JSON list of C-alpha atoms and ligand atoms in Angstrom, two decimals:
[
{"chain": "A", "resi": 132, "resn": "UNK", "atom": "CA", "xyz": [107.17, 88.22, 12.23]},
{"chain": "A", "resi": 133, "resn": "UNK", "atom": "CA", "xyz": [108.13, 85.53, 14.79]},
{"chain": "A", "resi": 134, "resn": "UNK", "atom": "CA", "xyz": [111.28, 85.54, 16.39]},
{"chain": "A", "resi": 135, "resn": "UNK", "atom": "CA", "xyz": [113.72, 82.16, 16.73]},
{"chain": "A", "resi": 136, "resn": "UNK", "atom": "CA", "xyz": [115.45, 80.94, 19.82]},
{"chain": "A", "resi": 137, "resn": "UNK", "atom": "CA", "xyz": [119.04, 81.51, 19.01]},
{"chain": "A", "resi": 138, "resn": "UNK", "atom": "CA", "xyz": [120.20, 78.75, 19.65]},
{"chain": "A", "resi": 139, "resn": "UNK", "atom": "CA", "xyz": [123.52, 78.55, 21.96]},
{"chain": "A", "resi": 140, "resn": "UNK", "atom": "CA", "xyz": [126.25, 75.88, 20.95]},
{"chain": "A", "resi": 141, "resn": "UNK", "atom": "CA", "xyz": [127.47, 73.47, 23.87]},
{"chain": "A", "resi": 142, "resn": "UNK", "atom": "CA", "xyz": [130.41, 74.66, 25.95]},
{"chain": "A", "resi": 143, "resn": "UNK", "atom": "CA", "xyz": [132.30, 72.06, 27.52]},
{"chain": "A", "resi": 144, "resn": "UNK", "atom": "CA", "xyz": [134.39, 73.95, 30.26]},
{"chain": "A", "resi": 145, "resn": "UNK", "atom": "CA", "xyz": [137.05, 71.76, 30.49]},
{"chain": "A", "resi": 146, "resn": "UNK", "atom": "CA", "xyz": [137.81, 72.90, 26.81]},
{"chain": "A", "resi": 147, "resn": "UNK", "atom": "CA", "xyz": [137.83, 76.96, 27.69]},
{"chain": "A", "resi": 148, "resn": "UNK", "atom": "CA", "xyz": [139.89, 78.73, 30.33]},
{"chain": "A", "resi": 149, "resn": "UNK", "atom": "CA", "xyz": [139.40, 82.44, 31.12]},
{"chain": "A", "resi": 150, "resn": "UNK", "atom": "CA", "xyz": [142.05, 84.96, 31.15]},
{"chain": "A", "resi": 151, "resn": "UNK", "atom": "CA", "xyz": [142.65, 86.36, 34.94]},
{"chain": "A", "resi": 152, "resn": "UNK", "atom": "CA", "xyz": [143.60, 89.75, 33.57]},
{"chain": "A", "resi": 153, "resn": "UNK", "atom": "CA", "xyz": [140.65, 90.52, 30.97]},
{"chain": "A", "resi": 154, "resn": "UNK", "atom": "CA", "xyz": [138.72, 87.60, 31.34]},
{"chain": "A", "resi": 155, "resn": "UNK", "atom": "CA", "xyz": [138.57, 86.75, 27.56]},
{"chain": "A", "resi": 156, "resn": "UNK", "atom": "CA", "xyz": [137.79, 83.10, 27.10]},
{"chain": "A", "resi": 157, "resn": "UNK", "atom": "CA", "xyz": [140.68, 81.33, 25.57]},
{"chain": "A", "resi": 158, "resn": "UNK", "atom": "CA", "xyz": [141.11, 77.72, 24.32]},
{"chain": "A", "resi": 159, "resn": "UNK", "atom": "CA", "xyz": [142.68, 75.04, 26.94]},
{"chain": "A", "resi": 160, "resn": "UNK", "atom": "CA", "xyz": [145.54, 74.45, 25.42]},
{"chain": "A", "resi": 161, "resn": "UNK", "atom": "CA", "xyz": [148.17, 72.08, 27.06]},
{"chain": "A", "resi": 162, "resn": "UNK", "atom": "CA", "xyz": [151.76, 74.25, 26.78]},
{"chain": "A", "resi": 163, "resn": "UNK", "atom": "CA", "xyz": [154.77, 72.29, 26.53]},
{"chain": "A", "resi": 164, "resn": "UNK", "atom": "CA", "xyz": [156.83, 71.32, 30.10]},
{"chain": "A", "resi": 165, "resn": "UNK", "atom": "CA", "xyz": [158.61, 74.48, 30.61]},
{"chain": "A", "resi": 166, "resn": "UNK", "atom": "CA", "xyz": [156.11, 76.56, 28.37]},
{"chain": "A", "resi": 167, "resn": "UNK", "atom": "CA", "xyz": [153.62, 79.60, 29.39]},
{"chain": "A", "resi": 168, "resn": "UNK", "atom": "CA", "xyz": [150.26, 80.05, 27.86]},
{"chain": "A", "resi": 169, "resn": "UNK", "atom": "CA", "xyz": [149.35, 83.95, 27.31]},
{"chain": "A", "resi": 170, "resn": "UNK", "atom": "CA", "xyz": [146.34, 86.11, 26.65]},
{"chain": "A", "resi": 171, "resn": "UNK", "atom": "CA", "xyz": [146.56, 87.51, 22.97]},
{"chain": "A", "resi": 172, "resn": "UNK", "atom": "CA", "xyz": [144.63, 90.71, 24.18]},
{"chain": "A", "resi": 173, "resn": "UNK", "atom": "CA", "xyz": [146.47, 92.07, 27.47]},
{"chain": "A", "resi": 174, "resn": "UNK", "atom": "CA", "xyz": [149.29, 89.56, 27.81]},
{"chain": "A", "resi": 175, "resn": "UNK", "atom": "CA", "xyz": [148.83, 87.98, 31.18]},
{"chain": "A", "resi": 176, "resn": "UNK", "atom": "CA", "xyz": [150.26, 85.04, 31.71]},
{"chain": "A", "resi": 177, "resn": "UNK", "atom": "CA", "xyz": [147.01, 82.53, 31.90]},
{"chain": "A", "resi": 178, "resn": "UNK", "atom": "CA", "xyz": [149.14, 78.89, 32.96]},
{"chain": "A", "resi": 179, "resn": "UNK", "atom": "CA", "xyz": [152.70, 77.99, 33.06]},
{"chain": "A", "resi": 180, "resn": "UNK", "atom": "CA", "xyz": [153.77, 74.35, 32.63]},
{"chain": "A", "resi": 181, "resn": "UNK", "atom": "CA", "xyz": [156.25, 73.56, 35.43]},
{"chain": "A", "resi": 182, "resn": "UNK", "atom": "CA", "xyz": [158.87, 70.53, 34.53]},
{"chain": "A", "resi": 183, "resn": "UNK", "atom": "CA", "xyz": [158.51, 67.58, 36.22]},
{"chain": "A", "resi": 184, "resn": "UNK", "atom": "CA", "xyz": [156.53, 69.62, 39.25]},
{"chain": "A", "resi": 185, "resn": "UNK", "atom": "CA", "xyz": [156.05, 66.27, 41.45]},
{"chain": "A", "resi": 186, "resn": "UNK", "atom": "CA", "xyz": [159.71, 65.11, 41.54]},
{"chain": "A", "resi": 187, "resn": "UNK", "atom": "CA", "xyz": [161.18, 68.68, 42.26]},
{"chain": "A", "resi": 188, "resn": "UNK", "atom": "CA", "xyz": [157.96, 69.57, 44.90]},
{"chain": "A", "resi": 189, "resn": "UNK", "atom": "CA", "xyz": [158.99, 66.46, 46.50]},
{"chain": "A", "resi": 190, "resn": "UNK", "atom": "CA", "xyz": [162.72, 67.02, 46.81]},
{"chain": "A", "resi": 191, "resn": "UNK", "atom": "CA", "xyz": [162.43, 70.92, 47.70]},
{"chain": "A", "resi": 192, "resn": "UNK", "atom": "CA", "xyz": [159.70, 69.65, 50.59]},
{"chain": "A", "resi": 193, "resn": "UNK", "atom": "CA", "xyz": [161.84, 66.49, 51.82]},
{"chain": "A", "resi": 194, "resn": "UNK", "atom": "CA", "xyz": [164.83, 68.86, 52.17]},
{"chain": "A", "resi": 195, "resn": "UNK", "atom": "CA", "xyz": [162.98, 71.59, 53.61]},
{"chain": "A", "resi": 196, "resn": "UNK", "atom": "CA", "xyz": [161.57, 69.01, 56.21]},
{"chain": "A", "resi": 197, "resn": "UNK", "atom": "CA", "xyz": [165.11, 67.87, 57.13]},
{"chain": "A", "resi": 198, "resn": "UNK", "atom": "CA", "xyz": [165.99, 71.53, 57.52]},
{"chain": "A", "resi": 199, "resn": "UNK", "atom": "CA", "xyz": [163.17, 72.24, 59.79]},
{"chain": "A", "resi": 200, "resn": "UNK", "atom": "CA", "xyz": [164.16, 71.61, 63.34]},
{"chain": "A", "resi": 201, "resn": "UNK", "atom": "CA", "xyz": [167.65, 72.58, 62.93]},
{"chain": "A", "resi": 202, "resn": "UNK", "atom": "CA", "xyz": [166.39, 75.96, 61.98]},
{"chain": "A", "resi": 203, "resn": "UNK", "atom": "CA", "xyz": [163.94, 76.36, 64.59]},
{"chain": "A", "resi": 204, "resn": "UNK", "atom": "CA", "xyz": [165.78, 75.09, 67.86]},
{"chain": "A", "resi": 205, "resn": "UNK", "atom": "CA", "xyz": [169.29, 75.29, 66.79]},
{"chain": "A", "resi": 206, "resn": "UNK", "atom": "CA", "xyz": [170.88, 78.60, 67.94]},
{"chain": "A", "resi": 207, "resn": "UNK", "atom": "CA", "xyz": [170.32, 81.47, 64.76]},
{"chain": "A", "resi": 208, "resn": "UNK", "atom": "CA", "xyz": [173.75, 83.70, 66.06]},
{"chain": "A", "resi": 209, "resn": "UNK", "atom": "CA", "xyz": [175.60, 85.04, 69.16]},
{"chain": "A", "resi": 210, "resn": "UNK", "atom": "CA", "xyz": [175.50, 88.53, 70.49]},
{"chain": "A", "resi": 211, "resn": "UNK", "atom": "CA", "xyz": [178.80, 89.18, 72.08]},
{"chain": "A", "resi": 212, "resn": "UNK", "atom": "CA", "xyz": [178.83, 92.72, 73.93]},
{"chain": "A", "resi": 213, "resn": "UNK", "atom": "CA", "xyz": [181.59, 93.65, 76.38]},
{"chain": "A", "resi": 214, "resn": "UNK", "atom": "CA", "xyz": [181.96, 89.70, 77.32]},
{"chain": "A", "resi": 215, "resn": "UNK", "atom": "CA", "xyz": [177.83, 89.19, 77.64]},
{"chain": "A", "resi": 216, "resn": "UNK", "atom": "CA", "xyz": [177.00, 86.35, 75.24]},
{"chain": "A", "resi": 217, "resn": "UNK", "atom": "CA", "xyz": [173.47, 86.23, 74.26]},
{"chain": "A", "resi": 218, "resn": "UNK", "atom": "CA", "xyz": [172.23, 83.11, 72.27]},
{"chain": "A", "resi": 219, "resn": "UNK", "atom": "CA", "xyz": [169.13, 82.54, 70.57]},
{"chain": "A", "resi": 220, "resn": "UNK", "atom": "CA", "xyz": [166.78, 80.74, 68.42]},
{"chain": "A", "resi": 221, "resn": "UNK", "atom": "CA", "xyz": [163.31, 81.35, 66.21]},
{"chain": "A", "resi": 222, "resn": "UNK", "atom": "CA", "xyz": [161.56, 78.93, 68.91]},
{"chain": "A", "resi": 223, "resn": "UNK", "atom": "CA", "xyz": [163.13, 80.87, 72.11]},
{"chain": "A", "resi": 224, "resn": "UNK", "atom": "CA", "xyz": [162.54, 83.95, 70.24]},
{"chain": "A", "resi": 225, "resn": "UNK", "atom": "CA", "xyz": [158.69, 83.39, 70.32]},
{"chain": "A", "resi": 226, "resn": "UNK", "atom": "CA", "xyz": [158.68, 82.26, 73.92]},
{"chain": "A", "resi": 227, "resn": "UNK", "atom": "CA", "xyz": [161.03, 85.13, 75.25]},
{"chain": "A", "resi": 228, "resn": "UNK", "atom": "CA", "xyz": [158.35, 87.37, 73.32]},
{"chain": "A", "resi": 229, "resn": "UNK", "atom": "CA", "xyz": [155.28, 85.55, 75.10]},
{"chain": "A", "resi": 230, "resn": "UNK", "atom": "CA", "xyz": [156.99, 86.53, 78.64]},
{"chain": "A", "resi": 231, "resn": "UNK", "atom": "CA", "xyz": [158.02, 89.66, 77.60]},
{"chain": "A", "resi": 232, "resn": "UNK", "atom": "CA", "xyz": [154.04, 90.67, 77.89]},
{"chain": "A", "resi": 233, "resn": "UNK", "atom": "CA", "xyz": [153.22, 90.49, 73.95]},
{"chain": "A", "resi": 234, "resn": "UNK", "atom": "CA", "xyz": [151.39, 87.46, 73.91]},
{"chain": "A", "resi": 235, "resn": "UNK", "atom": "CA", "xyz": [149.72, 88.27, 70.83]},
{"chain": "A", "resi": 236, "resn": "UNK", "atom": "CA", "xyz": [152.93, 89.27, 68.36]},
{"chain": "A", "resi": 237, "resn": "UNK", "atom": "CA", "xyz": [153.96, 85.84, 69.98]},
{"chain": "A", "resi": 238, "resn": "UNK", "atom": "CA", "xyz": [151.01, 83.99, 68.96]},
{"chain": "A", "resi": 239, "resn": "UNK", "atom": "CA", "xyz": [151.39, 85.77, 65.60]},
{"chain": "A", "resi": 240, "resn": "UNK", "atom": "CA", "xyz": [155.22, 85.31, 64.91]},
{"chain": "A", "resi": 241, "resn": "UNK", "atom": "CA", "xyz": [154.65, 81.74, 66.17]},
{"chain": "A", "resi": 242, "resn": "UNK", "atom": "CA", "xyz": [152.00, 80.73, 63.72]},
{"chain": "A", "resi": 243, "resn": "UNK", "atom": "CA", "xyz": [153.85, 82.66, 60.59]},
{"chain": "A", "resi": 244, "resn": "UNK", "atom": "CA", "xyz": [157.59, 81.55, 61.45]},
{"chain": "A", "resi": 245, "resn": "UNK", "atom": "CA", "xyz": [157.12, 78.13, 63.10]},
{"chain": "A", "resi": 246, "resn": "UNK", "atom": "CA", "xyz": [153.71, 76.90, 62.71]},
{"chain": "A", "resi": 247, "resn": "UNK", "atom": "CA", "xyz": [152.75, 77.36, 59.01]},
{"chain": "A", "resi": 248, "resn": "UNK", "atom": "CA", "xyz": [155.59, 77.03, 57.15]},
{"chain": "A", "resi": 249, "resn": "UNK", "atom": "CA", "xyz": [155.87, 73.45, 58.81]},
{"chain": "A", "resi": 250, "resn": "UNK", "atom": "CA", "xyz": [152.23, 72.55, 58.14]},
{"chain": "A", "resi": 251, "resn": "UNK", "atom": "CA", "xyz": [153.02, 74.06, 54.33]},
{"chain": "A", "resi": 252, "resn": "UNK", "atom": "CA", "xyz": [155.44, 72.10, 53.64]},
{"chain": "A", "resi": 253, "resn": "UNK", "atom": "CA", "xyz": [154.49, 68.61, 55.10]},
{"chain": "A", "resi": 254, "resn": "UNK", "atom": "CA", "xyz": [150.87, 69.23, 53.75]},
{"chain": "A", "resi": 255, "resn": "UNK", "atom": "CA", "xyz": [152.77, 69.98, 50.37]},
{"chain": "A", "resi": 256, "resn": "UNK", "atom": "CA", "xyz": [155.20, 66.78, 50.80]},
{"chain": "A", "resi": 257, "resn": "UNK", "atom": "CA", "xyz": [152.36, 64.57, 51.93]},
{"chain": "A", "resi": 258, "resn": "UNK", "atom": "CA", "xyz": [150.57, 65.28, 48.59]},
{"chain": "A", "resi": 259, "resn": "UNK", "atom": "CA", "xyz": [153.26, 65.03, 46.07]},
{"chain": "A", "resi": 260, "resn": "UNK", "atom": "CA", "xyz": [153.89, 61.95, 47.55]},
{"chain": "A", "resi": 261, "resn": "UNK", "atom": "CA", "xyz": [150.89, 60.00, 47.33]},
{"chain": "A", "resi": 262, "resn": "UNK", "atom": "CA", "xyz": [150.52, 61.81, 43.89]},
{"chain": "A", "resi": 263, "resn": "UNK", "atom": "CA", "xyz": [154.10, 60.01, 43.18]},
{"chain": "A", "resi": 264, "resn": "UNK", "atom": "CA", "xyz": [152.81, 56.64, 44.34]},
{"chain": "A", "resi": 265, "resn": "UNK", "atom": "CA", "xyz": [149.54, 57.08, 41.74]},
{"chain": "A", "resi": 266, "resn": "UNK", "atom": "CA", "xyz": [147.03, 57.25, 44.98]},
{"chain": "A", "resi": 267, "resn": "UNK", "atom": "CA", "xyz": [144.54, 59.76, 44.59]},
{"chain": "A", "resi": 268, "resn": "UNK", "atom": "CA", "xyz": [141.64, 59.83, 47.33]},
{"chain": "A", "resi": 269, "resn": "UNK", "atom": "CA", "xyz": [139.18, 62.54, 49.30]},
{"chain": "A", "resi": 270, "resn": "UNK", "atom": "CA", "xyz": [141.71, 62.74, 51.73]},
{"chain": "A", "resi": 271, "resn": "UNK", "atom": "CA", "xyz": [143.93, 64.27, 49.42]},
{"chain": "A", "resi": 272, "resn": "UNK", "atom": "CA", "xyz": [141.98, 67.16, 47.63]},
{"chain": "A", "resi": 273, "resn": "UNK", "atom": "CA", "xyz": [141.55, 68.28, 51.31]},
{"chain": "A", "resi": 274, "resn": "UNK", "atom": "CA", "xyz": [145.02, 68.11, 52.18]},
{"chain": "A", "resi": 275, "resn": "UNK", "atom": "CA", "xyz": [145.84, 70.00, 48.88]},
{"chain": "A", "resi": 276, "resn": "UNK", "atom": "CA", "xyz": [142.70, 72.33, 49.83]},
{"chain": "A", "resi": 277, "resn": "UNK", "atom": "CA", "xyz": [144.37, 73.37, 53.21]},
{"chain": "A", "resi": 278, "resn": "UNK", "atom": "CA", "xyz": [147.88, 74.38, 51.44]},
{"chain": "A", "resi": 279, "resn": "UNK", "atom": "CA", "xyz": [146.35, 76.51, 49.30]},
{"chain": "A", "resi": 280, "resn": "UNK", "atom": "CA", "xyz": [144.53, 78.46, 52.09]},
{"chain": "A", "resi": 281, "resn": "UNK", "atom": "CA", "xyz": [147.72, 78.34, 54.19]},
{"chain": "A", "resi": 282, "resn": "UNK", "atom": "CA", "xyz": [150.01, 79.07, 51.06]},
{"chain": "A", "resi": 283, "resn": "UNK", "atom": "CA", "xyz": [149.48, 83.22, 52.06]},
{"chain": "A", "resi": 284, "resn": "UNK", "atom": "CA", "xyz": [150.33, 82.55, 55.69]},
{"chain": "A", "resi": 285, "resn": "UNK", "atom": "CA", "xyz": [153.86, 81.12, 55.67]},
{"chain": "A", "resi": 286, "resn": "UNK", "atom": "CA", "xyz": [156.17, 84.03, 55.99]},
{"chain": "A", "resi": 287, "resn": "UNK", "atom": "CA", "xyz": [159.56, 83.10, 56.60]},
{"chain": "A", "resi": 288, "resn": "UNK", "atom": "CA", "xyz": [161.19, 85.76, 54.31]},
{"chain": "A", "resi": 289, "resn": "UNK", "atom": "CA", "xyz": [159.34, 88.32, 56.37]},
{"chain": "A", "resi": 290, "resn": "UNK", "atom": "CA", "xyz": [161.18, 87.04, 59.57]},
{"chain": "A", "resi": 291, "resn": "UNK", "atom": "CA", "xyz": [164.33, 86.66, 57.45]},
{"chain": "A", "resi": 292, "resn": "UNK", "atom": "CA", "xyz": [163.86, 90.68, 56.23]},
{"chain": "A", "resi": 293, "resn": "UNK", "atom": "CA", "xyz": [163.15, 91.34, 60.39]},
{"chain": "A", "resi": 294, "resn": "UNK", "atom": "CA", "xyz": [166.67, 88.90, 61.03]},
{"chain": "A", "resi": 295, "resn": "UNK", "atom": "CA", "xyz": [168.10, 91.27, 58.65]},
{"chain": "A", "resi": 296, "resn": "UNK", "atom": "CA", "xyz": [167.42, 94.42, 60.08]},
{"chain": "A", "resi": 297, "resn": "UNK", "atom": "CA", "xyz": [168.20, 93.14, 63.24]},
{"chain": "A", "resi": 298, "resn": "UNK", "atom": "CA", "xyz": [171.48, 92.34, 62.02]},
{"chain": "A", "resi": 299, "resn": "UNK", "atom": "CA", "xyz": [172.18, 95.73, 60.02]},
{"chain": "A", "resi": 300, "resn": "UNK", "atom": "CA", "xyz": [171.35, 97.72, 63.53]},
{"chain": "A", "resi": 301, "resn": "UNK", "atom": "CA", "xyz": [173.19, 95.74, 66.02]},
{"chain": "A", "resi": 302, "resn": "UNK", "atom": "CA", "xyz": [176.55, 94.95, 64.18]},
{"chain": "A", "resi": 303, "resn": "UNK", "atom": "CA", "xyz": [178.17, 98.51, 65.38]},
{"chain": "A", "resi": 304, "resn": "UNK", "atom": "CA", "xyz": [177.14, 97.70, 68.81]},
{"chain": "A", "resi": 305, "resn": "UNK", "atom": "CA", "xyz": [178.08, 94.05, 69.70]},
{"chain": "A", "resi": 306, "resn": "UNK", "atom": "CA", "xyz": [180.19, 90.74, 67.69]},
{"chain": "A", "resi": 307, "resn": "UNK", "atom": "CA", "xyz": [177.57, 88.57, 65.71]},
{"chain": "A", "resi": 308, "resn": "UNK", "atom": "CA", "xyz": [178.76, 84.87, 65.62]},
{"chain": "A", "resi": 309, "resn": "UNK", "atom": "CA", "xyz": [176.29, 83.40, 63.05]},
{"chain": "A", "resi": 310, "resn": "UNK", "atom": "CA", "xyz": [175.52, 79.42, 64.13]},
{"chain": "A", "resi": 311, "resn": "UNK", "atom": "CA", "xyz": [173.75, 76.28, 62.96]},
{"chain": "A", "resi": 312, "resn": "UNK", "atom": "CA", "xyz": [170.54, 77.60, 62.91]},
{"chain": "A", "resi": 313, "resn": "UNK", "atom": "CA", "xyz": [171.02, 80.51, 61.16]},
{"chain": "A", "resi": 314, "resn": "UNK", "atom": "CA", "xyz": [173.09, 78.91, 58.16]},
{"chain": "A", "resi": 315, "resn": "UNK", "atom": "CA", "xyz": [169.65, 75.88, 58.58]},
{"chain": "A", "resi": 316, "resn": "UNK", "atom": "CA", "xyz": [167.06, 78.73, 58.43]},
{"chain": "A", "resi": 317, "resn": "UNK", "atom": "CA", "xyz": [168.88, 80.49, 55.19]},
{"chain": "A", "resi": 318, "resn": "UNK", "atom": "CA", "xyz": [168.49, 76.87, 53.48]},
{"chain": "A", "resi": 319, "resn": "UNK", "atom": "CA", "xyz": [164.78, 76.19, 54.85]},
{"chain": "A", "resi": 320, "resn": "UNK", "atom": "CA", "xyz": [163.94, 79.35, 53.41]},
{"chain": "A", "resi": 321, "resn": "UNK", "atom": "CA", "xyz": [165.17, 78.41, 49.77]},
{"chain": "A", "resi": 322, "resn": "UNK", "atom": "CA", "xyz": [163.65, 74.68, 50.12]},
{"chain": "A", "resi": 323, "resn": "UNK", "atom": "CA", "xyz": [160.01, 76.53, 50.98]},
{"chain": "A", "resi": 324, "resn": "UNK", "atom": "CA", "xyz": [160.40, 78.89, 48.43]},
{"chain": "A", "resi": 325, "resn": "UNK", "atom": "CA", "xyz": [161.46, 76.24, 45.88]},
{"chain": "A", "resi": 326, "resn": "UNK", "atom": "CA", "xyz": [158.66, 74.32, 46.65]},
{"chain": "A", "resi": 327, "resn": "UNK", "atom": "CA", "xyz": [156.40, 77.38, 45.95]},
{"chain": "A", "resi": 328, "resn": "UNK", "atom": "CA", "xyz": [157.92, 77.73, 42.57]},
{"chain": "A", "resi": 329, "resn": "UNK", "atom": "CA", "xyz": [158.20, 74.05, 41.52]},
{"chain": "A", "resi": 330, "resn": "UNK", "atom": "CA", "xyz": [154.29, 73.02, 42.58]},
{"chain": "A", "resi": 331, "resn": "UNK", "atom": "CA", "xyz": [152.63, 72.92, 39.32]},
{"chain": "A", "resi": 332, "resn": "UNK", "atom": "CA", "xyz": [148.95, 73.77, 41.35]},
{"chain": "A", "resi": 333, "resn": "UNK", "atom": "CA", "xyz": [146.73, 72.79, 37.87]},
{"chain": "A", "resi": 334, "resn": "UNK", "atom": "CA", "xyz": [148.88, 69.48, 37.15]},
{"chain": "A", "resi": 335, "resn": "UNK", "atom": "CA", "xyz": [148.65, 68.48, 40.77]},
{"chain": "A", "resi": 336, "resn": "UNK", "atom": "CA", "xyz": [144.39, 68.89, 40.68]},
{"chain": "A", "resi": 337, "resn": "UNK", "atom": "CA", "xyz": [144.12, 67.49, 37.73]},
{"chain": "A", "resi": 338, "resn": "UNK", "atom": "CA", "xyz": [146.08, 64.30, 39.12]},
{"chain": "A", "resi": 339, "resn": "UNK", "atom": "CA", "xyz": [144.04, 64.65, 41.85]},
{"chain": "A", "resi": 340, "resn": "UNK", "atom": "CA", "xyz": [140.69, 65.01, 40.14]},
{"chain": "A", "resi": 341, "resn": "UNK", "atom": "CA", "xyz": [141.46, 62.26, 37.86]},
{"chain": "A", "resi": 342, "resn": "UNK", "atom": "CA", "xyz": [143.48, 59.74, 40.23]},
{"chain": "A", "resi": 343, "resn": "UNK", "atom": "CA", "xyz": [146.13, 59.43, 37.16]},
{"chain": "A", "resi": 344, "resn": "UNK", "atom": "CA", "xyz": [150.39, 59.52, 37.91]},
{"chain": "B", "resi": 664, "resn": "ZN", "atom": "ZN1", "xyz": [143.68, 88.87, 29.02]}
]
């Protein structure tokens, strides 16, 4: 008795898409704008359709850009303790850390408060907009390689929880005069984490890939 090859049908892989949670293989399908695609066998949500992702990524990124040096070297609030004012900001907050003698919290404050939310969202900004225009070249899946790598390393809410604290502890003790910055950092820190939300990562590969607006 001879055995036949079974023979295995072509898979195009554009046309299947594997569930993150299971890892079922589920059909492609496009959702709606607005619309979520989900796994039939453990529910995880497999791709979301943002609306109009470019527009909005572009707007939250242009404001957030606009934001950005007021909320870095614009004073955050005033400490005022039996007639000693003490000023700051997140930039002198990172060099008064450096002299203190902790060179290395200032080297890692510095790159997660100041450095890569700034490269996130220009990176992010630079994209959407030559996606906008229709260009699509090398240069750009790089660009849009880079953000996703430094998309875990932004952490402005974690300095906003530390701001926070700071804030909670210190009120009993001295009068806090919130300023520019602080009011400039609030509003950066909704205009990053808009653009997080907004960025439609498969849409903006697939424009990417295909060099199509
Ligand atoms: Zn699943």
């Amino acid at each position: 008795m001879t055995e036949s090859p079974v023979s295995q049908p072509d898979l195009d892989l554009d046309q299947v898409i594997a569930c993150h949670g299971c890892d079922l293989l589920l059909e492609n399908l496009e959702p709606e704008p607005g619309a979520r695609l989900c796994c039939p066998r453990c529910g995880e949500i497999v791709k979301t359709r943002k609306i109009d992702s470019i527009n909005r990524t572009l707007a939250f990124t242009f404001s957030g850009l606009m934001l950005y040096p007021f909320a870095m070297f614009e004073p955050i609030m005033t400490l005022d303790t039996m007639g000693l004012r003490n000023q700051g900001n997140i930039f002198s907050c990172m060099t008064n850390t450096w002299h203190s003698g902790y060179g290395f919290v200032a080297i890692i404050v510095g790159l997660t408060s100041v450095f890569f939310p700034l490269a996130k969202l220009l990176l992010l900004f630079l994209v959407a907009l030559q996606l906008k225009q229709g260009r699509s070249t090398p240069t750009l899946a790089r660009l849009m390689r880079i953000y996703v790598h430094l998309d875990e390393w932004g952490m402005l809410e974690v300095f906003m929880i530390g701001l926070l604290v700071t804030i909670i502890k210190i009120h009993h003790l001295a009068h806090i005069h919130y300023d520019v910055g602080f009011f400039c950092f609030i509003g950066l820190l909704v205009m990053a984490l808009g653009s997080s939300l907004m960025l439609d990562k498969e849409e903006f590969w697939k424009r990417i890939e295909h060099g199509k607006t």
